[in-house]
Tab-separated table of C-alpha atoms and ligand atoms in Angstrom:
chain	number	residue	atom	x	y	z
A	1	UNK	CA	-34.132	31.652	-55.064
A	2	UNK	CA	-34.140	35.611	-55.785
A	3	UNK	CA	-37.909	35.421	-55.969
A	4	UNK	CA	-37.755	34.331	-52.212
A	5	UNK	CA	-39.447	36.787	-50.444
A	6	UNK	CA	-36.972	37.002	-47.791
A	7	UNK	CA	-34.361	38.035	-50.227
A	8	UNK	CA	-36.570	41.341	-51.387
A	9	UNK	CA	-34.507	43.973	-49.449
A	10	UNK	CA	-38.189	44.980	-48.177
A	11	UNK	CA	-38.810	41.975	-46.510
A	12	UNK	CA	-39.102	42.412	-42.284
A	13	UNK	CA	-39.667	38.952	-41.505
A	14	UNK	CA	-37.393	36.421	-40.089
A	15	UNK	CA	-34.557	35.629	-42.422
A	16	UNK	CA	-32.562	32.429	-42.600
A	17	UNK	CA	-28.501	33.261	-42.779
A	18	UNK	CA	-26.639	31.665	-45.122
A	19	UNK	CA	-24.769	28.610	-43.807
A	20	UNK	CA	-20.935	28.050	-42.984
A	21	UNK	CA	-19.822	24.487	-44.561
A	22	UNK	CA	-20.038	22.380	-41.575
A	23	UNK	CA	-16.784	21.542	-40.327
A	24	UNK	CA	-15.278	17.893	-39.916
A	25	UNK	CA	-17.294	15.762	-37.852
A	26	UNK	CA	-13.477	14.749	-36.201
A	27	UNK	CA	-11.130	17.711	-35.087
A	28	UNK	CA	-8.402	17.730	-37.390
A	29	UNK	CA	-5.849	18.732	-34.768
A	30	UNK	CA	-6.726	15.504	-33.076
A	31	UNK	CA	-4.002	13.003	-34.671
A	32	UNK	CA	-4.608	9.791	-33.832
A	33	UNK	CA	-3.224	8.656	-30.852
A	34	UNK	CA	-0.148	6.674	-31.041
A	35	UNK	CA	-1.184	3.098	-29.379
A	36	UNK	CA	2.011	2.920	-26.435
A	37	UNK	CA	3.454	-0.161	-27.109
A	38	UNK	CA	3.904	-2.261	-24.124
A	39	UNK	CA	7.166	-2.386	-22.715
A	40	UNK	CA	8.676	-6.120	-22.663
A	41	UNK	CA	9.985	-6.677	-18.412
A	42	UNK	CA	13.681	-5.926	-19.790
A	43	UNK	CA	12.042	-2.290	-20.587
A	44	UNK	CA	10.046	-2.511	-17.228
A	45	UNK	CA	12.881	-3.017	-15.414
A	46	UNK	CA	15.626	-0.984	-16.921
A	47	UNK	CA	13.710	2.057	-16.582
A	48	UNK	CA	12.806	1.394	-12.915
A	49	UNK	CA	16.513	0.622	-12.825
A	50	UNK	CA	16.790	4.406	-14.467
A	51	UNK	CA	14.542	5.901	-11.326
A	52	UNK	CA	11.814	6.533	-13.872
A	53	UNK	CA	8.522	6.953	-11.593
A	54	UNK	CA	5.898	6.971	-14.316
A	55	UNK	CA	6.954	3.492	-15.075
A	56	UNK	CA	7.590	2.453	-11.672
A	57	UNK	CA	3.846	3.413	-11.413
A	58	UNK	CA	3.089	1.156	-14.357
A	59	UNK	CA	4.904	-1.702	-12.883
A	60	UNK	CA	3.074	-1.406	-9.715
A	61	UNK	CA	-0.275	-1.410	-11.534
A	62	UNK	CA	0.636	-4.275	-13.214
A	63	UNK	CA	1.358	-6.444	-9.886
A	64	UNK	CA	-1.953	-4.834	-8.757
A	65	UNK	CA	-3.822	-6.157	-11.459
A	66	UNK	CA	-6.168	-9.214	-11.707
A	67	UNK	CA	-5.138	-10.413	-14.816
A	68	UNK	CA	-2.749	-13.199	-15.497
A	69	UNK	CA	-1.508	-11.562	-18.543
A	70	UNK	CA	-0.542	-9.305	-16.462
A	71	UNK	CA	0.512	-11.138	-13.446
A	72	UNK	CA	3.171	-12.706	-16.281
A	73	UNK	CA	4.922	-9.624	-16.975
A	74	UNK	CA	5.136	-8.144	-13.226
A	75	UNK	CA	6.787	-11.593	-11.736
A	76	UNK	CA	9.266	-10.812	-14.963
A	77	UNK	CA	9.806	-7.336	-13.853
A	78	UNK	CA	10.366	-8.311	-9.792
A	79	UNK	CA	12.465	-11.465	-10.722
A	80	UNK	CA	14.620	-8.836	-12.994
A	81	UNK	CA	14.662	-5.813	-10.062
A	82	UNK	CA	15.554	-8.557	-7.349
A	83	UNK	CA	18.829	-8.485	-7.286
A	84	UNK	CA	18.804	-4.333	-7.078
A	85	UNK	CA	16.326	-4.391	-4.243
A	86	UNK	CA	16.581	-5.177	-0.753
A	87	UNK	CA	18.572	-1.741	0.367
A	88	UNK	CA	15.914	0.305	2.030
A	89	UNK	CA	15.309	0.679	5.381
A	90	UNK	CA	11.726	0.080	5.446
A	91	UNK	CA	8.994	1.008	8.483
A	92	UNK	CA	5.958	-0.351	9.274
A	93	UNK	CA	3.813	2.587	10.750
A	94	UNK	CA	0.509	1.863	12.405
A	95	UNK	CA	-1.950	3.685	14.402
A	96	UNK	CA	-5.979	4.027	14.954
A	97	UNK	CA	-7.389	6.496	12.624
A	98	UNK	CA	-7.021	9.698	13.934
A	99	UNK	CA	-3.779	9.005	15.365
A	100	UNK	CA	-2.087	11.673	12.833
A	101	UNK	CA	-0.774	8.720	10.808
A	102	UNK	CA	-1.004	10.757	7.431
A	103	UNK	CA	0.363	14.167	9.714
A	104	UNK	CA	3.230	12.319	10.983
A	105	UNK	CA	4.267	10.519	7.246
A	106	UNK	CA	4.045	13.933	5.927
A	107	UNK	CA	6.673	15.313	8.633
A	108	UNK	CA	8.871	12.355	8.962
A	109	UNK	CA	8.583	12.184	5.397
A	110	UNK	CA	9.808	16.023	4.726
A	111	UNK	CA	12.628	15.347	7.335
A	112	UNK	CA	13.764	12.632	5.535
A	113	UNK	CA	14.085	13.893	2.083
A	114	UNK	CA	15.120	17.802	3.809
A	115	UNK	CA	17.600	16.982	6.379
A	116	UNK	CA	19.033	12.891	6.137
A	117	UNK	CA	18.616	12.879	2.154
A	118	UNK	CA	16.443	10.165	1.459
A	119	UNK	CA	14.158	8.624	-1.308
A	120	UNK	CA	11.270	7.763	0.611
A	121	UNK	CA	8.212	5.586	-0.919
A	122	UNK	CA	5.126	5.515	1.056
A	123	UNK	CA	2.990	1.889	0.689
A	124	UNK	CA	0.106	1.135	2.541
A	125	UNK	CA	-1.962	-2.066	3.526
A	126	UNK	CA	-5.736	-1.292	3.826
A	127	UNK	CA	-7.903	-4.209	5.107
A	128	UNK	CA	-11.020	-1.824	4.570
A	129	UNK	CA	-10.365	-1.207	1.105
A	130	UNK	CA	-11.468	-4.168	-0.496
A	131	UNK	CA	-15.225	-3.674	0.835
A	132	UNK	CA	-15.083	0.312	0.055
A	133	UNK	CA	-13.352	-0.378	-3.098
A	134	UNK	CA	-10.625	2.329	-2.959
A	135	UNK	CA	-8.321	3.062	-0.061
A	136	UNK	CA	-7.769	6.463	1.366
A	137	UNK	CA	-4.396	4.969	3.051
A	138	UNK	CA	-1.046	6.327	1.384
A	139	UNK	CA	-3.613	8.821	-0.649
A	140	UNK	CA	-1.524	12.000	-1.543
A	141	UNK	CA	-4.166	14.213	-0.846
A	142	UNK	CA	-3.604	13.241	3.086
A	143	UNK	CA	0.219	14.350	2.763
A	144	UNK	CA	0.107	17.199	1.585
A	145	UNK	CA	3.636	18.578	1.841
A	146	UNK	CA	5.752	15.209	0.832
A	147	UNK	CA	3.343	14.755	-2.156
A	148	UNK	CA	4.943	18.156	-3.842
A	149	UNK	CA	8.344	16.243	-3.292
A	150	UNK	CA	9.775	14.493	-6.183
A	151	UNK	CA	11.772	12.121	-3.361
A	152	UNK	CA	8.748	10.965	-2.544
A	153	UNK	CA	6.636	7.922	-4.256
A	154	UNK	CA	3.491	7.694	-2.899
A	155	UNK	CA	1.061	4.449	-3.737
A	156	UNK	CA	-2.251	3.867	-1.810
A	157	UNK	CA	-2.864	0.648	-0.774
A	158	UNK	CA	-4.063	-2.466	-3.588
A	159	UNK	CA	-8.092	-2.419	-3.097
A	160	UNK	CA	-9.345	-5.678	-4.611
A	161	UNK	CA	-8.926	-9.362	-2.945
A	162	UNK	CA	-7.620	-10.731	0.159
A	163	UNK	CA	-5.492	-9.327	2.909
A	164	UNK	CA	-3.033	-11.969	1.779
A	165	UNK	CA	-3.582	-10.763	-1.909
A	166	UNK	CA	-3.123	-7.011	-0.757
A	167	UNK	CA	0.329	-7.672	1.429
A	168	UNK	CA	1.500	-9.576	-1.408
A	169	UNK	CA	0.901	-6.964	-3.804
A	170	UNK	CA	2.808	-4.505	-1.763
A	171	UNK	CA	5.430	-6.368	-0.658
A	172	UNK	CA	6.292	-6.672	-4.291
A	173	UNK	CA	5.659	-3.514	-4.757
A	174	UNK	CA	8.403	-2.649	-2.404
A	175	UNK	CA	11.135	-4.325	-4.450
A	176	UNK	CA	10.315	-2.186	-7.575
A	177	UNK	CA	10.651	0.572	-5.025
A	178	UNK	CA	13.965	-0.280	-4.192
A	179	UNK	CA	15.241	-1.556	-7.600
A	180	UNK	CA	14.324	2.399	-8.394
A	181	UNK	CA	16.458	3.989	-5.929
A	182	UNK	CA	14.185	4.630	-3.006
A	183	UNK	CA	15.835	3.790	-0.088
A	184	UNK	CA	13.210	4.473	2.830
A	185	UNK	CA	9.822	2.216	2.646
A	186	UNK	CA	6.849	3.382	4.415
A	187	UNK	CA	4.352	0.737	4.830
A	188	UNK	CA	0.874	2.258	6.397
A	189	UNK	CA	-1.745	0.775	7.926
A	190	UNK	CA	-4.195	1.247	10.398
A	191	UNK	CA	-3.903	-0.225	13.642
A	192	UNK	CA	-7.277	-2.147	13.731
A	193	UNK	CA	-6.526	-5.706	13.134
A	194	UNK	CA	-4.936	-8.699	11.250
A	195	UNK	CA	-3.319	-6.107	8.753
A	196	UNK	CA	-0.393	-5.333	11.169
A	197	UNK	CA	0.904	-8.894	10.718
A	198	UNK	CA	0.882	-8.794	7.260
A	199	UNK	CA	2.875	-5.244	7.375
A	200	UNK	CA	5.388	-6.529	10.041
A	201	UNK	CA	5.712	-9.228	8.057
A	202	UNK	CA	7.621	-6.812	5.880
A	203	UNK	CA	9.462	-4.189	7.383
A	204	UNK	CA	12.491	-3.699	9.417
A	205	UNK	CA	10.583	-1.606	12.257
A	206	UNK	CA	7.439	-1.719	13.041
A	207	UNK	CA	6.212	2.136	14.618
A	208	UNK	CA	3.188	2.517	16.998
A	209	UNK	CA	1.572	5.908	17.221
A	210	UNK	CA	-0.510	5.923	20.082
A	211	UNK	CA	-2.342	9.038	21.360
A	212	UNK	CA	-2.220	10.207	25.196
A	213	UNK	CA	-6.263	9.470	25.602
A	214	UNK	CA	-8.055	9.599	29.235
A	215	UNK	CA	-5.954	7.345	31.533
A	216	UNK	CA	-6.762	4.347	30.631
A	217	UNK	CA	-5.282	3.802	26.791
A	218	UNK	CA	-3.531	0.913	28.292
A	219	UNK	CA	-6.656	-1.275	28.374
A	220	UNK	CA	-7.679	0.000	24.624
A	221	UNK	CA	-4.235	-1.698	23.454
A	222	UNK	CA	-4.387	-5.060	22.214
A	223	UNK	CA	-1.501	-6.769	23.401
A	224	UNK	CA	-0.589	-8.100	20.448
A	225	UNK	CA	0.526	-4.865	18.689
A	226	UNK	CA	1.801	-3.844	21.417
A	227	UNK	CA	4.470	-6.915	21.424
A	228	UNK	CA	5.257	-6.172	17.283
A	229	UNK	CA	5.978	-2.637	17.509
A	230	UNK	CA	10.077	-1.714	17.856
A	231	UNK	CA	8.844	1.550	19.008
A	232	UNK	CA	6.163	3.204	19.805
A	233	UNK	CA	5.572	7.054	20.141
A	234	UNK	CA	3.128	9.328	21.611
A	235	UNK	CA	1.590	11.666	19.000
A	236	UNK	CA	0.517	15.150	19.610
A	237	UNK	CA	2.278	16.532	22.745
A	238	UNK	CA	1.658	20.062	22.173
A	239	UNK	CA	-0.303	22.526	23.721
A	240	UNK	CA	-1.736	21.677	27.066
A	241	UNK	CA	-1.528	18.035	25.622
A	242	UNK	CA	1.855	17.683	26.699
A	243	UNK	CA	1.679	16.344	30.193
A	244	UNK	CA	-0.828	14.001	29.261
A	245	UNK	CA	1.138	12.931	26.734
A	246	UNK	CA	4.453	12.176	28.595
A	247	UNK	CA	2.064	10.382	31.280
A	248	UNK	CA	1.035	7.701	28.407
A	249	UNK	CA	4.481	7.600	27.210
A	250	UNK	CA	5.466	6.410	31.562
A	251	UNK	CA	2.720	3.937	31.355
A	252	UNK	CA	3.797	2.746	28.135
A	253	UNK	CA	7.594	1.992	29.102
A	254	UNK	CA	6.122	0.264	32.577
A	255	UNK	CA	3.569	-2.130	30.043
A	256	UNK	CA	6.623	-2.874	27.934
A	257	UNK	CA	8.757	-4.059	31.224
A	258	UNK	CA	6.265	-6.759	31.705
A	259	UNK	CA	6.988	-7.910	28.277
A	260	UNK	CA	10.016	-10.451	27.328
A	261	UNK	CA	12.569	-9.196	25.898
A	262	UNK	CA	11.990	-9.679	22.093
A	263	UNK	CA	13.884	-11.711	19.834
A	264	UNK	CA	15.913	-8.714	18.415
A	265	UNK	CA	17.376	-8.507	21.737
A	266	UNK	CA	15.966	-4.629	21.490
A	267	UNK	CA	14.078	-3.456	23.963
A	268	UNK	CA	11.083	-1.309	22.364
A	269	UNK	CA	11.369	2.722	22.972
A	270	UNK	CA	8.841	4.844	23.960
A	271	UNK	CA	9.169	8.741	22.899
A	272	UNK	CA	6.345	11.651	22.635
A	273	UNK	CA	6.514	14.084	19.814
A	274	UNK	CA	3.722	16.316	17.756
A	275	UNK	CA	3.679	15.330	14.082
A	276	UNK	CA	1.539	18.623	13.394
A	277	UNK	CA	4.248	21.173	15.223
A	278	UNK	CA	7.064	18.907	13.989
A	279	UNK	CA	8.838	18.233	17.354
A	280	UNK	CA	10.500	15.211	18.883
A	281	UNK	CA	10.770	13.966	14.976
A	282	UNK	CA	14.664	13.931	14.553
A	283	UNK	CA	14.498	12.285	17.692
A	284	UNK	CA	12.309	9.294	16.737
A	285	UNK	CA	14.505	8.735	13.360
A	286	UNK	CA	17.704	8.670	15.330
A	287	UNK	CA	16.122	6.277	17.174
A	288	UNK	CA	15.052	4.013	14.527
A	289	UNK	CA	18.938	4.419	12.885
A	290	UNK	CA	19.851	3.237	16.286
A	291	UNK	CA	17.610	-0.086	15.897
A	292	UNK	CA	19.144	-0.579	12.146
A	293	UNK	CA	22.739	-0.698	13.297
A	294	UNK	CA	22.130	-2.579	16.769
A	295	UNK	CA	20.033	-5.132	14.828
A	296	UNK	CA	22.621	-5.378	11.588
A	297	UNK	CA	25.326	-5.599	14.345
A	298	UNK	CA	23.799	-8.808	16.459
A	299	UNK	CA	22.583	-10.170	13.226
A	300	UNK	CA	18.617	-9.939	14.026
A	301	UNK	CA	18.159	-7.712	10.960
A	302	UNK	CA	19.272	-10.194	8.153
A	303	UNK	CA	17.221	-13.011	10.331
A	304	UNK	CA	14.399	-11.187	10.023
A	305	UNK	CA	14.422	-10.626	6.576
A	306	UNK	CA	14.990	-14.133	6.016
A	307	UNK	CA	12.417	-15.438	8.188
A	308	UNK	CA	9.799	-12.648	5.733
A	309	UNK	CA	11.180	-14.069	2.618
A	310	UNK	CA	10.210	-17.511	4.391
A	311	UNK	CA	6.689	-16.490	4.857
A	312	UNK	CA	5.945	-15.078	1.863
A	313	UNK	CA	6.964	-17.886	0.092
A	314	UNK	CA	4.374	-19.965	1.895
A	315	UNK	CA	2.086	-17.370	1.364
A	316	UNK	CA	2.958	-16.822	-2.432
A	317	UNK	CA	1.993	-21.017	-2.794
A	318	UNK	CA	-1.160	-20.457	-0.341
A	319	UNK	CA	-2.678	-18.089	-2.414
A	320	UNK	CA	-1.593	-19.124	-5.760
A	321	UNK	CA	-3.276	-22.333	-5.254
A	322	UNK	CA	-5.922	-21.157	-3.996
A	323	UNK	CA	-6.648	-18.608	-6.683
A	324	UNK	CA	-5.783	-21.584	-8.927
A	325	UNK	CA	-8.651	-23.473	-7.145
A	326	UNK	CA	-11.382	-20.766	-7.428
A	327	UNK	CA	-10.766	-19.781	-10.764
A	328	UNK	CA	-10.871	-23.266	-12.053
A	329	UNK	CA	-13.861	-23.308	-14.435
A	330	UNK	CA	-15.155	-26.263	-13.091
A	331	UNK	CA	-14.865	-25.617	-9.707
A	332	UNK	CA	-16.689	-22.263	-10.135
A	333	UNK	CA	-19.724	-24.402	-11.303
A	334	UNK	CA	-19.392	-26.594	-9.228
A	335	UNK	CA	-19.389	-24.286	-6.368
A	336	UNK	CA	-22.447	-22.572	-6.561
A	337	UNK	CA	-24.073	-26.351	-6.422
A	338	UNK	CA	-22.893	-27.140	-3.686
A	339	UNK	CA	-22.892	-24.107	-1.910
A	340	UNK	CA	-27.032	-24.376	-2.456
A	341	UNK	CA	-26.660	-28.567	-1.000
A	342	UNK	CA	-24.995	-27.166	2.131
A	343	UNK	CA	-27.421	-24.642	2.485
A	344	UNK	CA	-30.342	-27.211	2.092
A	345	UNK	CA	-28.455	-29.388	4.288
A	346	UNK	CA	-28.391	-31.899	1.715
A	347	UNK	CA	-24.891	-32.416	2.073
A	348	UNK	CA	-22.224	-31.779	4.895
A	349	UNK	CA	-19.614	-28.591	4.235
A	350	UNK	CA	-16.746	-31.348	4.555
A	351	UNK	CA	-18.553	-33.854	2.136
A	352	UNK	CA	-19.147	-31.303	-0.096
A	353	UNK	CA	-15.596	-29.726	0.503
A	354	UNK	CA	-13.812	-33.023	-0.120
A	355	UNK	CA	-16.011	-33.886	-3.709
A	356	UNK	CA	-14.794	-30.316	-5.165
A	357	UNK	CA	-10.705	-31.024	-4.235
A	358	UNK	CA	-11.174	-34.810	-5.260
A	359	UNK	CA	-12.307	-33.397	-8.149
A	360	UNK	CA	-9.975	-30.473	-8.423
A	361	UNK	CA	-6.983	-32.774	-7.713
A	362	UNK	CA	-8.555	-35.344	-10.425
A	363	UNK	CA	-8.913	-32.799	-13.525
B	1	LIG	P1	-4.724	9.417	10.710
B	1	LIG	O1	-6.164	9.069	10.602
B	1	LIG	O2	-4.018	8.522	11.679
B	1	LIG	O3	-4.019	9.494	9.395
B	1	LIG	O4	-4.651	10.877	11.390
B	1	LIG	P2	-4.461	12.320	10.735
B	1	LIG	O5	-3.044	12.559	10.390
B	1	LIG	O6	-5.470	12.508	9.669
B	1	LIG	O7	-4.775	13.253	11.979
B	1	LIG	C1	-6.031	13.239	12.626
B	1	LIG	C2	-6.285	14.600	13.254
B	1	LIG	O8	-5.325	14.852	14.278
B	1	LIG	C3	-6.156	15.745	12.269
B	1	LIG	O9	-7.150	16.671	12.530
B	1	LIG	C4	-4.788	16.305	12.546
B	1	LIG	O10	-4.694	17.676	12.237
B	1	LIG	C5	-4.634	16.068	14.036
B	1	LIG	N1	-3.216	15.899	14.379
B	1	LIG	C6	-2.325	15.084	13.793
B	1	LIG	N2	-1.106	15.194	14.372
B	1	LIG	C7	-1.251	16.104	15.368
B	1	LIG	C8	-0.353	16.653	16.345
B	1	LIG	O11	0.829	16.352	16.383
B	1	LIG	N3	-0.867	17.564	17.214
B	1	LIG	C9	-2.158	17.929	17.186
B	1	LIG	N4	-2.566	18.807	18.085
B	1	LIG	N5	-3.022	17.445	16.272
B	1	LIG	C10	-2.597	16.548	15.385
């Protein structure tokens, strides 16, 4: 090697360093990660029992997620939290986008925990989601202030399947909520079509923000939502917006007269507030405490909750056989043969409806 001419001290040329031993190919530090056991549901559920929010998140992934394996455990975990759920006051809160649905949750939400002391979880129900693949309803970066607070759960809506699927999904996820302690629901959606069902399907008061528009909002209202909501307020009456504002709210009130009285015997409230300057909200929530005791007082409270746990038993079979139905191997083969016969009008959709059930129901 010493006859190298680059190790003659005279040598000017490029010289080649002497090497380091090359270290591990793995970093050393790096122990190997300790595999997290799964939790059996009697873990699941004593630590949501506990409050414990990281596995309250768990829990909710689990009923979110596709697999039956899964499935298995979370119907363990909600049969388990059942009888610890069911205390929470929860609110259905809908509105067209822009109508400071994620302002307003963030102040009603900050009032909540700061002045009445309440666990609040925030739920949504996005019918968009499952095309977009990922909701931006009940996203924390929306709510900015309540998402610092540790009162505060916050869970965007379940992205994959049907709006069925998704309502399912979060009404379970609101029992896990409850079984951990929170004791105010939020359940958001926005107030563009068949998802409002599915959320008053679920709650104990269903909120309306509606904006003051041009004059004629009354005619951009679909009746329908109109006749669900238990209240329904006028966002964003600040400014030089407040006239306008307490104009919609009049017209609002006069619509409602024309309405029956609803079953709760309550007749529906109309109020103004801004969710961005935080006025008229104390207001609003003694207004929807108001609603809780009149309706636990004439009874219309534990109907209602009766008549939901109803529904979403029928749901619960509608979907689970249908999911049983499409998942069937067979059927899935089958499908995609018939679906070409009906196309090539070879066979009729009923015909080729009624082979695949006969077939289902045979197997
Ligand atoms: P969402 O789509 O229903 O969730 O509506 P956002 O909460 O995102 O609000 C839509 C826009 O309206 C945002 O630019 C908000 O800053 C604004 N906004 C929300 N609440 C108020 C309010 O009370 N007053 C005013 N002036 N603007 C508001």
């Amino acid at each position: 090697m010493h006859h190298h001419p680059e190790n003659n001290p005279q040598y000017k040329g490029l010289t080649v360093n002497e090497g380091v031993p090359s270290p591990p190919v793995v970093n050393p530090y790096l122990r190997e990660r300790k595999k997290r056991r799964n939790f059996t549901p009697a873990e699941y559920a004593e630590q949501i029992l506990k409050g414990n929010v990281t596995v309250l998140s768990q829990a909710v992934t689990l009923v979110e997620s596709q697999r039956s394996e899964h499935q298995a455990v979370a119907q363990e975990v909600i049969e388990k939290c059942l009888p610890h759920a069911g205390r929470s006051i929860r609110i259905g809160i809908t509105g067209v986008p822009g109508a400071g649905k994620s302002t307003s949750i963030d102040a009603f939400g900050m009032y909540l925990v700061g002045k009445r002391n309440r666990k609040l979880a925030v739920l949504a129900i996005d019918p968009s989601s499952e095309r977009s693949k990922g909701s931006i309803l009940g996203d924390k970066t929306r709510m900015e202030e309540i998402s610092r607070e540790p009162a505060v759960f916050i869970r965007p809506s379940p992205s994959a399947g049907s709006l069925g699927g998704v309502a399912r999904k979060t009404r379970e996820t609101i029992i896990l909520c409850e079984a951990a302690g929170f004791d105010t629901v939020f359940v958001e959606t926005v107030g563009v079509g068949q998802s409002e069902t599915a959320v008053h399907s679920m709650v104990d008061f269903f909120l309306l923000i509606q904006l003051a528009g041009t004059g004629d909002e009354l005619q951009g209202i679909k009746r329908g939502i109109m006749e669900m909501a238990d209240g329904i307020v006028v966002n964003k009456a600040d400014g030089n917006n407040i006239e306008k504002a307490n104009l919609a709210a009049a017209q609002y009130r006069n619509a409602l007269h024309l309405f029956p009285l609803p079953p709760s015997g309550w007749t529906p409230k109309v109020m103004t507030y801004s969710g961005y300057y935080k006025n008229g909200i104390p207001e609003i929530w003694d207004m929807i405490y108001e609603y809780i005791d009149f309706t636990q007082a004439n009874g219309y409270f534990d109907f209602r909750r009766n008549s939901q746990a109803r529904y979403w038993m029928y749901e619960s079979i509608d979907e689970q056989l249908k999911n049983h139905f499409y998942q069937s191997p067979e059927i899935g083969q089958l499908l995609k043969i018939k679906e070409r016969q009906v196309l090539h009008s070879e066979v009729s959709s009923f015909v080729a409806a009624k082979q695949m059930l006969d077939m289902y129901f045979r197997t």
